[in-house]
Amino acid sequence: MATSSRVILACLLLMVSRVNCEVYTALVEMEELLETEAVLMRTLEDYITAQEDRLNQLRRQAGEYAKEHEEASQDVQGYLSNPINAYLLVKRLTTDWKQVESFMVDDITQGFAENLTRYHQILKFPSDEDLNGAAVALMRLQDTYKLDTSSVARGELNGIQYSTELTAGDCFELGRQSYNNGDFYHTVLWMTEALGRYQDESNKTTTKSDILEYLAFSTYMQGKSDLEKRKKGKKRGEDGADDTPADEPYTVTEKRPQPLTDLPERDLYEMLCRGDVTLPDSVLSQLKCSYVDGGVPFLKLARVKMEEAFHKPRIVIYHDVIYDSEIATIKRLAQPRFRRATVQNYQTGQLEVAHYRISKSAWLKEEDHEHVARVNQRAEDLTSLTVATAEELQVVNYGIGGHYEPHFDFARKEEHNAFKSLGTGNRIATLLFYMSDVEQGGATVFPAIHLALYPKKGTAAFWYNLHPNGEGDYLTRHAACPVLTGSKWALSKFPVLDILREIRYRRGSRVDRYKGLTDTLQATNSPTVKKDKVQTYIRSYSMSGQKQTTTTTAKRNV
């Protein structure tokens, strides 16, 4: 539109320049001026029409933006917790606003465009990388939770209507982002959806030719990949050089369900995220709920509600152990410090970003606020492990499709440089506070033991990452499922192996009696040292260090 306006102006200037060719010296040429004027008038009318069309389109877009913004302002958290709304917000501030700017770059509107340029310098705008990340997140949610493309385009997630429908242009952009990532499978899905919606749109939001171009090539590339896979799997002639597959009898066999133990970890992880796998009744019936005080005088006045989630490895849930005022403070302190969450490179020990961990994190020190110190003290009381030499509190917020794929919290034998950048030892245990409810998704799952813990504000999950002999417990491998709707806030505390000598012995004995053993363990700087007395000592806390009363059957919905 802006280009056509410039062309019209160029034509106007060209026609006006011809008036100065001394036409007044001849009547016949003066008659031509009337013809020139008629052309100018028609051109001017065309220009006005073009400008009005441009303004009408801007007015229509402004109305749509105002409507969306008004809806978002009613409930900011609720609006942004919907991944479709979050994606569309990023899209509006990237590709959509680029189109708006192109419309506005023209004569009298140049001032507005200059204002937009200044806004880019002082306001926060998402980048093209953000748009791609939001699109990839939607694909991740679609795959993990088996969401139908048409349903997502209608703003429907797991049968619940959350937002307005996507336009053909929105679907096209999702397909284009998938194409740019080499993901032809999702490109075909979203370009097909875009084509169907294009046919029904009165005000077209994209072009059919663009849709078909991407769709045709991606269909070809996807088919080519599938064909190559099938060829590799087909049996050939005796010499292996026959161009045609050998004939094979066609038989119909009944497909039996695959045992969970035979499933790949990825499949189990996604099934647990969807809630397709639950613990059997024989396991659930053995789990109990108790009131515990851990031998802490203060907790004896107000015992903590503890729920057993699993026995081996022992995983427990503490209820109502972090409070709204503390959560509000921790969120406020963390937000300006948020950075893209990182993972440890097991070879170098350095922190780096990874596609399998999508979230933002911040670290809080005890001296940052009394609420941080209070949570640290509570972590010590709950676990019987001192936090004096533990890692700082790690605050994590998961955004659009935020997740952390299966991982260990501890360092394995081959990871000699793990936690080098943090300057700490191996993580003996994990205490995970949930600081928000999550409407859909966001579970903490343990694929090896088929366990899923669903976030509940105010609760905390606790487990030991290391066996009593210092070896890693591989059954604690866990993951944070993608957040489908809502916002997930979590807070982690990791006591480390170096603090064995500082464990508080709550039964009156002195820690000094174990000083020699723990110093030996410290000196080796190895998580694999086996000491019988250290095993017994740690076991006394990991298994029976907390006083229990009032036992009831546990529930699994945490």
Coordinates of C-alpha atoms in Angstrom, one line a residue:
M1 CA 0.0 0.0 0.0
A2 CA 2.8 2.4 0.9
T3 CA 4.6 1.5 -2.3
S4 CA 1.5 2.2 -4.4
S5 CA 1.1 5.6 -2.7
R6 CA 4.7 6.6 -3.6
V7 CA 4.1 5.5 -7.2
I8 CA 1.0 7.7 -7.3
L9 CA 3.0 10.7 -5.9
A10 CA 5.7 10.1 -8.5
C11 CA 3.2 10.2 -11.3
L12 CA 1.7 13.5 -9.9
L13 CA 5.1 15.1 -9.8
L14 CA 5.9 14.0 -13.3
M15 CA 2.6 15.4 -14.7
V16 CA 3.0 18.7 -12.8
S17 CA 6.6 19.1 -14.2
R18 CA 5.2 19.2 -17.7
V19 CA 3.1 22.3 -17.1
N20 CA 6.2 24.4 -17.1
C21 CA 7.0 23.6 -20.8
E22 CA 5.6 27.0 -21.9
V23 CA 2.2 25.7 -22.8
Y24 CA 0.7 29.1 -22.4
T25 CA 2.1 30.2 -25.7
A26 CA -0.3 28.1 -27.7
L27 CA -4.0 27.7 -27.2
V28 CA -3.9 24.1 -28.4
E29 CA -1.5 23.4 -25.6
M30 CA -3.7 25.2 -23.2
E31 CA -6.5 22.8 -24.2
E32 CA -4.1 20.0 -23.3
L33 CA -3.9 21.5 -19.8
L34 CA -7.5 20.7 -19.3
E35 CA -6.8 17.1 -20.2
T36 CA -3.9 17.2 -17.8
E37 CA -6.1 18.6 -15.1
A38 CA -8.6 15.8 -15.6
V39 CA -5.9 13.2 -15.3
L40 CA -4.6 14.9 -12.2
M41 CA -8.0 14.9 -10.7
R42 CA -8.5 11.3 -11.4
T43 CA -5.1 10.5 -10.0
L44 CA -5.8 12.5 -6.9
E45 CA -9.1 10.7 -6.4
D46 CA -7.3 7.4 -6.8
Y47 CA -4.7 8.6 -4.2
I48 CA -7.4 9.7 -1.8
T49 CA -9.2 6.4 -2.3
A50 CA -5.9 4.5 -1.7
Q51 CA -5.3 6.6 1.5
E52 CA -8.8 6.0 2.7
D53 CA -8.5 2.3 2.1
R54 CA -5.2 2.4 4.0
L55 CA -6.8 4.3 6.9
N56 CA -9.8 2.1 7.0
Q57 CA -7.5 -0.9 7.3
L58 CA -5.5 0.8 10.1
R59 CA -8.8 1.8 11.8
R60 CA -10.0 -1.8 11.6
Q61 CA -6.7 -3.1 13.0
A62 CA -6.7 -0.5 15.7
G63 CA -10.2 -1.6 16.7
E64 CA -9.1 -5.3 16.9
Y65 CA -6.1 -4.4 18.9
A66 CA -8.1 -2.2 21.3
K67 CA -10.6 -5.0 21.8
E68 CA -7.8 -7.5 22.5
H69 CA -6.0 -5.1 24.8
E70 CA -9.2 -4.3 26.7
E71 CA -9.8 -8.0 27.3
A72 CA -6.2 -8.5 28.4
S73 CA -6.5 -5.5 30.8
Q74 CA -9.4 -7.1 32.6
D75 CA -7.2 -10.0 33.8
V76 CA -3.6 -9.7 32.8
Q77 CA -2.5 -13.0 34.4
G78 CA -5.5 -15.0 33.1
Y79 CA -5.1 -13.5 29.6
L80 CA -1.3 -14.2 29.3
S81 CA -1.6 -17.7 30.9
N82 CA -3.4 -18.8 27.7
P83 CA -0.7 -19.8 25.3
I84 CA -2.7 -18.8 22.3
N85 CA -3.2 -15.3 23.6
A86 CA 0.5 -15.1 24.5
Y87 CA 1.5 -16.2 21.0
L88 CA -0.9 -13.7 19.4
L89 CA 0.4 -10.9 21.6
V90 CA 4.0 -11.6 20.4
K91 CA 2.7 -11.9 16.8
R92 CA 0.9 -8.5 17.0
L93 CA 4.1 -6.8 18.3
T94 CA 6.3 -8.4 15.6
T95 CA 4.9 -9.2 12.2
D96 CA 1.6 -7.3 12.6
W97 CA 3.3 -4.1 13.7
K98 CA 5.7 -4.3 10.9
Q99 CA 2.8 -4.2 8.5
V100 CA 1.3 -1.3 10.4
E101 CA 4.5 0.6 10.1
S102 CA 4.7 0.0 6.4
F103 CA 1.2 1.5 6.0
M104 CA 2.2 4.5 8.1
V105 CA 5.4 5.3 6.2
D106 CA 3.9 7.9 3.9
D107 CA 3.9 11.7 3.5
I108 CA 1.9 13.3 6.3
T109 CA 2.0 10.2 8.4
Q110 CA 5.8 10.2 8.4
G111 CA 5.8 11.8 11.9
F112 CA 3.8 8.9 13.3
A113 CA 6.3 6.5 11.8
E114 CA 9.2 8.4 13.4
N115 CA 7.4 8.2 16.7
L116 CA 7.2 4.4 16.3
T117 CA 10.9 4.4 15.6
R118 CA 11.5 6.2 18.9
Y119 CA 9.2 3.8 20.7
H120 CA 11.4 1.0 19.5
Q121 CA 14.2 2.5 21.5
I122 CA 12.4 3.1 24.7
L123 CA 9.7 0.4 24.8
K124 CA 10.1 -3.4 25.1
F125 CA 9.3 -5.1 21.8
P126 CA 9.6 -8.9 21.1
S127 CA 12.1 -10.0 18.5
D128 CA 11.7 -12.3 15.6
E129 CA 13.3 -14.9 17.8
D130 CA 10.5 -14.4 20.4
L131 CA 7.9 -15.0 17.7
N132 CA 9.7 -18.2 16.6
G133 CA 9.9 -19.3 20.2
A134 CA 6.2 -18.7 20.8
A135 CA 5.3 -20.7 17.7
V136 CA 7.6 -23.6 18.7
A137 CA 6.0 -23.6 22.1
L138 CA 2.5 -24.0 20.6
M139 CA 3.8 -26.9 18.5
R140 CA 5.3 -28.5 21.7
L141 CA 1.9 -28.2 23.5
Q142 CA 0.1 -29.6 20.4
D143 CA 2.4 -32.6 20.4
T144 CA 2.6 -33.3 24.2
Y145 CA -1.1 -32.9 24.8
K146 CA -2.3 -34.3 21.5
L147 CA -4.2 -31.1 20.5
D148 CA -6.1 -31.1 17.3
T149 CA -4.9 -28.3 14.9
S150 CA -8.5 -27.2 14.1
S151 CA -9.3 -27.0 17.8
V152 CA -6.3 -24.9 18.6
A153 CA -7.1 -22.6 15.7
R154 CA -10.6 -22.2 17.2
G155 CA -9.0 -21.1 20.5
E156 CA -10.0 -24.4 22.2
L157 CA -7.5 -26.3 24.4
N158 CA -8.5 -29.8 25.7
G159 CA -12.1 -29.0 25.0
I160 CA -12.2 -25.7 26.8
Q161 CA -12.7 -22.5 24.9
Y162 CA -10.1 -19.9 25.9
S163 CA -9.8 -17.3 23.2
T164 CA -10.9 -16.0 19.9
E165 CA -10.2 -17.9 16.7
L166 CA -7.0 -17.6 14.7
T167 CA -7.2 -16.0 11.3
A168 CA -5.8 -17.6 8.2
G169 CA -2.9 -15.2 8.5
D170 CA -2.2 -16.4 12.1
C171 CA -2.2 -20.0 11.0
F172 CA 0.0 -19.1 8.0
E173 CA 2.5 -17.5 10.3
L174 CA 2.6 -20.6 12.6
G175 CA 3.2 -22.7 9.5
R176 CA 5.9 -20.3 8.2
Q177 CA 7.8 -20.4 11.6
S178 CA 7.7 -24.2 11.5
Y179 CA 9.0 -24.2 7.9
N180 CA 11.9 -21.9 9.0
N181 CA 12.8 -24.5 11.6
G182 CA 12.8 -27.3 9.1
D183 CA 9.7 -28.8 10.7
F184 CA 7.7 -29.8 7.6
Y185 CA 5.2 -31.9 9.6
H186 CA 3.8 -28.9 11.5
T187 CA 4.1 -26.7 8.4
V188 CA 1.7 -29.0 6.5
L189 CA -0.7 -29.1 9.5
W190 CA -0.9 -25.3 9.8
M191 CA -0.8 -24.4 6.1
T192 CA -3.7 -26.8 5.6
E193 CA -5.6 -25.1 8.4
A194 CA -4.7 -21.7 6.9
L195 CA -6.0 -22.7 3.5
G196 CA -9.3 -23.8 4.9
R197 CA -9.7 -20.6 6.9
Y198 CA -8.7 -18.5 3.9
Q199 CA -11.6 -19.8 1.9
D200 CA -14.1 -18.7 4.6
E201 CA -12.6 -15.2 5.2
S202 CA -14.4 -12.2 3.8
N203 CA -11.4 -9.9 4.8
K204 CA -8.4 -11.9 3.6
T205 CA -5.5 -11.9 6.1
T206 CA -3.0 -13.7 3.8
T207 CA -2.7 -14.8 0.2
K208 CA -3.6 -18.2 -1.2
S209 CA -0.5 -18.3 -3.4
D210 CA 1.7 -18.0 -0.4
I211 CA -0.1 -20.7 1.5
L212 CA 0.0 -23.1 -1.5
E213 CA 3.7 -22.5 -2.1
Y214 CA 4.7 -23.4 1.5
L215 CA 2.2 -26.3 1.5
A216 CA 3.3 -27.9 -1.7
F217 CA 7.0 -27.8 -0.9
S218 CA 6.5 -29.0 2.7
T219 CA 4.3 -31.8 1.6
Y220 CA 6.9 -32.9 -0.9
M221 CA 9.7 -32.7 1.7
Q222 CA 7.6 -34.6 4.3
G223 CA 6.7 -37.3 1.8
K224 CA 10.3 -37.6 0.7
S225 CA 11.5 -38.1 4.2
D226 CA 8.7 -40.7 4.9
L227 CA 9.6 -42.5 1.7
E228 CA 13.2 -42.8 2.6
K229 CA 12.3 -44.2 6.0
R230 CA 10.0 -46.8 4.4
K231 CA 12.7 -47.8 1.8
K232 CA 15.3 -48.4 4.5
G233 CA 12.9 -50.6 6.3
K234 CA 11.8 -52.7 3.3
K235 CA 13.2 -56.1 2.4
R236 CA 15.0 -56.3 -1.0
G237 CA 15.7 -59.1 -3.4
E238 CA 18.3 -61.8 -2.5
D239 CA 21.3 -59.8 -3.8
G240 CA 20.0 -56.7 -2.2
A241 CA 20.1 -54.7 -5.5
D242 CA 16.6 -55.3 -6.8
D243 CA 14.9 -52.0 -7.4
T244 CA 11.5 -53.4 -6.3
P245 CA 10.7 -54.6 -2.8
A246 CA 10.4 -58.3 -2.4
D247 CA 6.8 -59.6 -2.2
E248 CA 5.7 -60.1 1.4
P249 CA 2.5 -61.9 2.6
Y250 CA -0.1 -59.5 4.0
T251 CA -1.4 -60.7 7.4
V252 CA -3.7 -59.0 9.9
T253 CA -2.4 -59.3 13.5
E254 CA -4.0 -58.0 16.6
K255 CA -2.0 -55.1 18.1
R256 CA -1.5 -55.6 21.8
P257 CA -0.9 -52.7 24.1
Q258 CA 2.8 -52.2 24.8
P259 CA 3.8 -52.6 28.5
L260 CA 4.8 -49.3 30.1
T261 CA 8.2 -50.7 31.0
D262 CA 8.9 -51.2 27.3
L263 CA 8.0 -47.6 26.3
P264 CA 10.7 -45.1 25.4
E265 CA 11.2 -42.4 28.1
R266 CA 9.8 -39.7 25.8
D267 CA 6.5 -41.5 25.4
L268 CA 6.2 -42.2 29.1
Y269 CA 7.0 -38.5 29.8
E270 CA 4.3 -37.2 27.5
M271 CA 1.8 -39.8 28.8
L272 CA 2.4 -38.7 32.4
C273 CA 2.0 -35.1 31.4
R274 CA -1.4 -35.9 29.9
G275 CA -2.4 -37.9 32.9
D276 CA -2.7 -41.1 30.8
V277 CA -0.6 -43.0 33.3
T278 CA -1.4 -43.3 37.0
L279 CA 0.0 -45.3 39.9
P280 CA -1.8 -48.6 40.5
D281 CA -4.1 -49.0 43.5
S282 CA -1.6 -51.5 45.0
V283 CA 0.9 -48.7 45.3
L284 CA -1.5 -46.0 46.3
S285 CA -2.9 -48.0 49.2
Q286 CA 0.6 -48.1 50.8
L287 CA 1.0 -44.3 50.8
K288 CA 0.1 -42.4 54.0
C289 CA -0.4 -38.9 55.2
S290 CA 1.1 -37.7 58.5
Y291 CA 1.7 -34.7 60.7
V292 CA 5.4 -34.3 61.3
D293 CA 7.6 -32.0 63.4
G294 CA 11.1 -33.3 62.5
G295 CA 12.2 -32.8 66.1
V296 CA 12.1 -29.0 65.6
P297 CA 10.7 -27.2 68.7
F298 CA 8.8 -24.7 66.7
L299 CA 7.2 -27.3 64.4
K300 CA 6.0 -29.2 67.5
L301 CA 3.6 -26.3 68.1
A302 CA 2.3 -26.5 64.5
R303 CA 3.1 -29.8 62.9
V304 CA 3.5 -30.0 59.1
K305 CA 1.1 -32.0 56.9
M306 CA 3.2 -34.5 55.0
E307 CA 1.9 -36.7 52.2
E308 CA 3.9 -39.7 50.9
A309 CA 4.0 -39.7 47.1
F310 CA 6.3 -42.7 46.6
H311 CA 8.3 -45.1 48.7
K312 CA 11.4 -46.1 46.7
P313 CA 12.7 -43.5 46.0
R314 CA 11.1 -41.7 48.9
I315 CA 9.2 -38.7 47.7
V316 CA 7.0 -36.7 50.0
I317 CA 4.8 -33.6 49.7
Y318 CA 4.6 -31.0 52.5
H319 CA 1.3 -29.0 52.5
D320 CA 0.9 -25.3 53.3
V321 CA 4.6 -24.6 53.9
I322 CA 5.0 -21.3 52.0
Y323 CA 2.6 -18.5 52.4
D324 CA 1.1 -15.8 50.1
S325 CA 3.1 -12.9 51.6
E326 CA 6.3 -14.8 51.1
I327 CA 5.3 -15.8 47.6
A328 CA 4.5 -12.2 46.7
T329 CA 7.9 -11.0 48.0
I330 CA 9.8 -13.7 46.2
K331 CA 8.1 -12.9 42.9
R332 CA 8.7 -9.2 43.3
L333 CA 12.4 -9.8 44.1
A334 CA 12.9 -12.3 41.3
Q335 CA 11.3 -10.5 38.3
P336 CA 13.9 -7.8 37.7
R337 CA 16.6 -10.5 38.0
F338 CA 15.1 -13.0 35.6
R339 CA 17.3 -14.5 33.0
R340 CA 16.9 -17.4 30.6
A341 CA 17.2 -20.5 32.6
T342 CA 20.4 -22.5 31.9
V343 CA 21.7 -26.1 32.3
Q344 CA 25.1 -27.4 33.2
N345 CA 27.3 -28.5 30.4
Y346 CA 28.6 -31.8 31.9
Q347 CA 31.9 -31.5 30.0
T348 CA 32.8 -28.0 30.9
G349 CA 30.7 -27.4 34.0
Q350 CA 29.6 -24.1 32.5
L351 CA 26.0 -22.8 32.4
E352 CA 24.3 -22.5 29.0
V353 CA 20.9 -22.2 27.5
A354 CA 19.2 -25.3 26.0
H355 CA 16.1 -25.9 23.9
Y356 CA 15.0 -28.6 26.3
R357 CA 14.7 -26.1 29.2
I358 CA 12.4 -23.1 28.5
S359 CA 11.9 -20.9 31.5
K360 CA 13.4 -17.9 33.2
S361 CA 15.1 -18.1 36.6
A362 CA 16.6 -15.9 39.3
W363 CA 18.7 -16.6 42.4
L364 CA 17.9 -15.1 45.8
K365 CA 20.2 -14.7 48.7
E366 CA 19.1 -14.9 52.3
E367 CA 20.1 -11.3 53.0
D368 CA 17.8 -10.1 50.2
H369 CA 14.7 -10.1 52.4
E370 CA 13.5 -11.5 55.7
H371 CA 11.0 -13.7 53.7
V372 CA 13.9 -15.3 51.9
A373 CA 15.6 -16.0 55.2
R374 CA 12.4 -17.4 56.6
V375 CA 11.9 -19.8 53.6
N376 CA 15.5 -20.9 54.0
Q377 CA 15.0 -21.7 57.7
R378 CA 11.8 -23.6 56.8
A379 CA 13.7 -25.7 54.2
E380 CA 16.2 -26.6 56.9
D381 CA 13.5 -27.5 59.4
L382 CA 11.6 -29.7 56.9
T383 CA 14.6 -31.6 55.6
S384 CA 16.9 -31.8 58.6
L385 CA 19.6 -30.6 56.3
T386 CA 21.4 -27.3 57.0
V387 CA 21.2 -24.7 54.2
A388 CA 24.3 -22.8 55.3
T389 CA 26.3 -24.1 52.4
A390 CA 23.5 -24.9 50.1
E391 CA 22.8 -23.2 46.8
E392 CA 20.8 -20.0 46.9
L393 CA 17.0 -20.1 46.4
Q394 CA 16.3 -20.6 42.7
V395 CA 13.0 -19.0 41.5
V396 CA 11.7 -20.3 38.2
N397 CA 8.8 -19.0 36.0
Y398 CA 7.6 -21.0 33.0
G399 CA 6.0 -19.0 30.2
I400 CA 4.4 -20.1 26.9
G401 CA 4.8 -23.9 26.8
G402 CA 7.5 -23.6 29.4
H403 CA 9.1 -27.0 30.2
Y404 CA 12.2 -28.8 31.4
E405 CA 12.7 -32.2 29.7
P406 CA 13.8 -35.3 31.8
H407 CA 17.0 -34.6 33.7
F408 CA 18.8 -35.4 36.9
D409 CA 19.3 -32.8 39.7
F410 CA 22.6 -34.5 40.7
A411 CA 25.9 -34.8 38.9
R412 CA 26.7 -38.3 37.5
K413 CA 30.2 -39.9 37.7
E414 CA 31.3 -38.7 34.3
E415 CA 30.2 -35.1 35.1
H416 CA 33.4 -34.1 36.9
N417 CA 32.9 -30.4 36.3
A418 CA 29.2 -30.2 37.3
F419 CA 28.3 -27.2 39.5
K420 CA 31.8 -25.8 39.0
S421 CA 30.4 -22.4 38.1
L422 CA 28.2 -22.5 41.2
G423 CA 31.1 -23.4 43.5
T424 CA 29.1 -26.1 45.3
G425 CA 29.1 -29.8 45.7
N426 CA 26.7 -32.4 44.4
R427 CA 23.0 -32.0 45.2
I428 CA 22.1 -34.4 47.9
A429 CA 18.4 -33.5 47.8
T430 CA 15.8 -31.4 46.1
L431 CA 13.1 -29.3 47.9
L432 CA 10.7 -27.9 45.3
F433 CA 8.1 -25.3 46.4
Y434 CA 5.1 -24.6 44.2
M435 CA 4.2 -20.9 44.3
S436 CA 1.2 -21.1 42.0
D437 CA -1.7 -23.3 40.8
V438 CA -1.5 -24.3 37.1
E439 CA -4.8 -24.6 35.3
Q440 CA -3.6 -27.2 32.8
G441 CA -0.2 -28.9 32.4
G442 CA 3.0 -28.1 34.3
A443 CA 3.2 -31.4 36.3
T444 CA 6.5 -32.7 37.7
V445 CA 6.8 -36.2 36.4
F446 CA 9.2 -39.1 37.2
P447 CA 9.1 -41.4 34.1
A448 CA 11.0 -44.3 35.6
I449 CA 8.4 -44.7 38.5
H450 CA 5.3 -43.5 36.6
L451 CA 4.7 -40.7 39.1
A452 CA 3.2 -37.3 38.4
L453 CA 2.9 -34.4 40.9
Y454 CA 0.5 -31.6 40.0
P455 CA 1.4 -28.1 41.2
K456 CA -0.6 -26.8 44.1
K457 CA 0.2 -23.4 45.5
G458 CA 1.8 -23.6 49.0
T459 CA 3.0 -27.2 48.7
A460 CA 6.6 -28.5 48.5
A461 CA 8.0 -31.8 47.1
F462 CA 11.1 -33.3 48.7
W463 CA 13.3 -36.2 47.6
Y464 CA 16.9 -37.4 48.0
N465 CA 18.9 -37.4 44.8
L466 CA 21.7 -39.5 46.2
H467 CA 21.7 -42.9 47.9
P468 CA 23.1 -43.2 51.4
N469 CA 26.4 -44.3 49.9
G470 CA 26.7 -41.2 47.8
E471 CA 25.7 -42.8 44.5
G472 CA 23.1 -41.1 42.4
D473 CA 19.5 -42.4 42.5
Y474 CA 18.6 -42.7 38.8
L475 CA 15.0 -43.2 39.6
T476 CA 14.8 -39.6 40.6
R477 CA 15.1 -38.5 36.9
H478 CA 12.3 -36.1 36.4
A479 CA 10.8 -33.4 34.2
A480 CA 8.6 -30.3 34.2
C481 CA 5.8 -30.8 31.8
P482 CA 4.9 -27.9 29.4
V483 CA 2.5 -25.4 30.9
L484 CA -0.7 -25.6 28.7
T485 CA -2.7 -22.8 30.4
G486 CA -1.7 -20.7 33.4
S487 CA 1.6 -19.6 34.8
K488 CA 3.9 -21.9 36.8
W489 CA 6.0 -20.4 39.5
A490 CA 8.4 -22.7 41.4
L491 CA 11.1 -22.3 44.0
S492 CA 14.0 -24.8 44.5
K493 CA 16.4 -25.4 47.2
F494 CA 19.3 -27.8 46.7
P495 CA 21.3 -28.9 49.8
V496 CA 24.7 -30.1 48.7
L497 CA 26.9 -33.1 49.6
D498 CA 29.5 -30.9 51.2
I499 CA 27.2 -30.1 54.1
L500 CA 27.2 -33.6 55.6
R501 CA 29.3 -32.4 58.4
E502 CA 26.8 -29.7 59.1
I503 CA 23.7 -31.9 59.3
R504 CA 21.9 -31.2 62.5
Y505 CA 21.7 -34.2 64.7
R506 CA 18.2 -33.7 66.2
R507 CA 18.4 -36.5 68.8
G508 CA 20.9 -34.9 71.1
S509 CA 24.1 -36.5 69.9
R510 CA 27.0 -34.3 68.7
V511 CA 27.9 -34.0 65.1
D512 CA 31.6 -34.0 66.0
R513 CA 31.4 -37.8 66.4
Y514 CA 31.1 -38.0 62.6
K515 CA 33.7 -35.3 61.8
G516 CA 36.3 -37.8 60.8
L517 CA 34.1 -39.6 58.4
T518 CA 32.7 -36.5 56.8
D519 CA 36.1 -34.9 56.5
T520 CA 37.3 -38.0 54.6
L521 CA 34.3 -37.8 52.3
Q522 CA 35.0 -34.1 51.9
A523 CA 38.7 -34.6 51.1
T524 CA 38.0 -37.1 48.3
N525 CA 35.6 -34.6 46.6
S526 CA 33.8 -37.6 45.2
P527 CA 30.1 -38.5 45.4
T528 CA 31.0 -42.2 45.1
V529 CA 32.8 -42.8 48.4
K530 CA 31.2 -45.6 50.3
K531 CA 31.3 -45.3 54.1
D532 CA 29.0 -47.6 56.2
K533 CA 28.7 -45.2 59.1
V534 CA 27.9 -42.3 56.8
Q535 CA 25.3 -44.5 55.1
T536 CA 23.7 -45.2 58.4
Y537 CA 23.9 -41.6 59.5
I538 CA 22.2 -40.2 56.4
R539 CA 19.6 -43.0 56.4
S540 CA 18.6 -42.1 59.9
Y541 CA 17.4 -38.7 58.5
S542 CA 16.2 -39.6 55.0
M543 CA 14.0 -42.4 56.2
S544 CA 13.1 -41.9 59.9
G545 CA 14.4 -38.5 61.1
Q546 CA 10.9 -37.0 61.4
K547 CA 8.4 -37.7 64.0
Q548 CA 5.0 -38.8 62.6
T549 CA 1.5 -38.7 64.0
T550 CA -2.1 -39.1 62.7
T551 CA -1.7 -41.4 59.7
T552 CA -4.3 -41.5 56.9
T553 CA -4.3 -42.8 53.3
A554 CA -2.6 -40.4 50.9
K555 CA -4.2 -38.8 47.9
R556 CA -2.4 -38.4 44.6
N557 CA -3.7 -35.0 43.5
V558 CA -1.1 -32.6 44.9

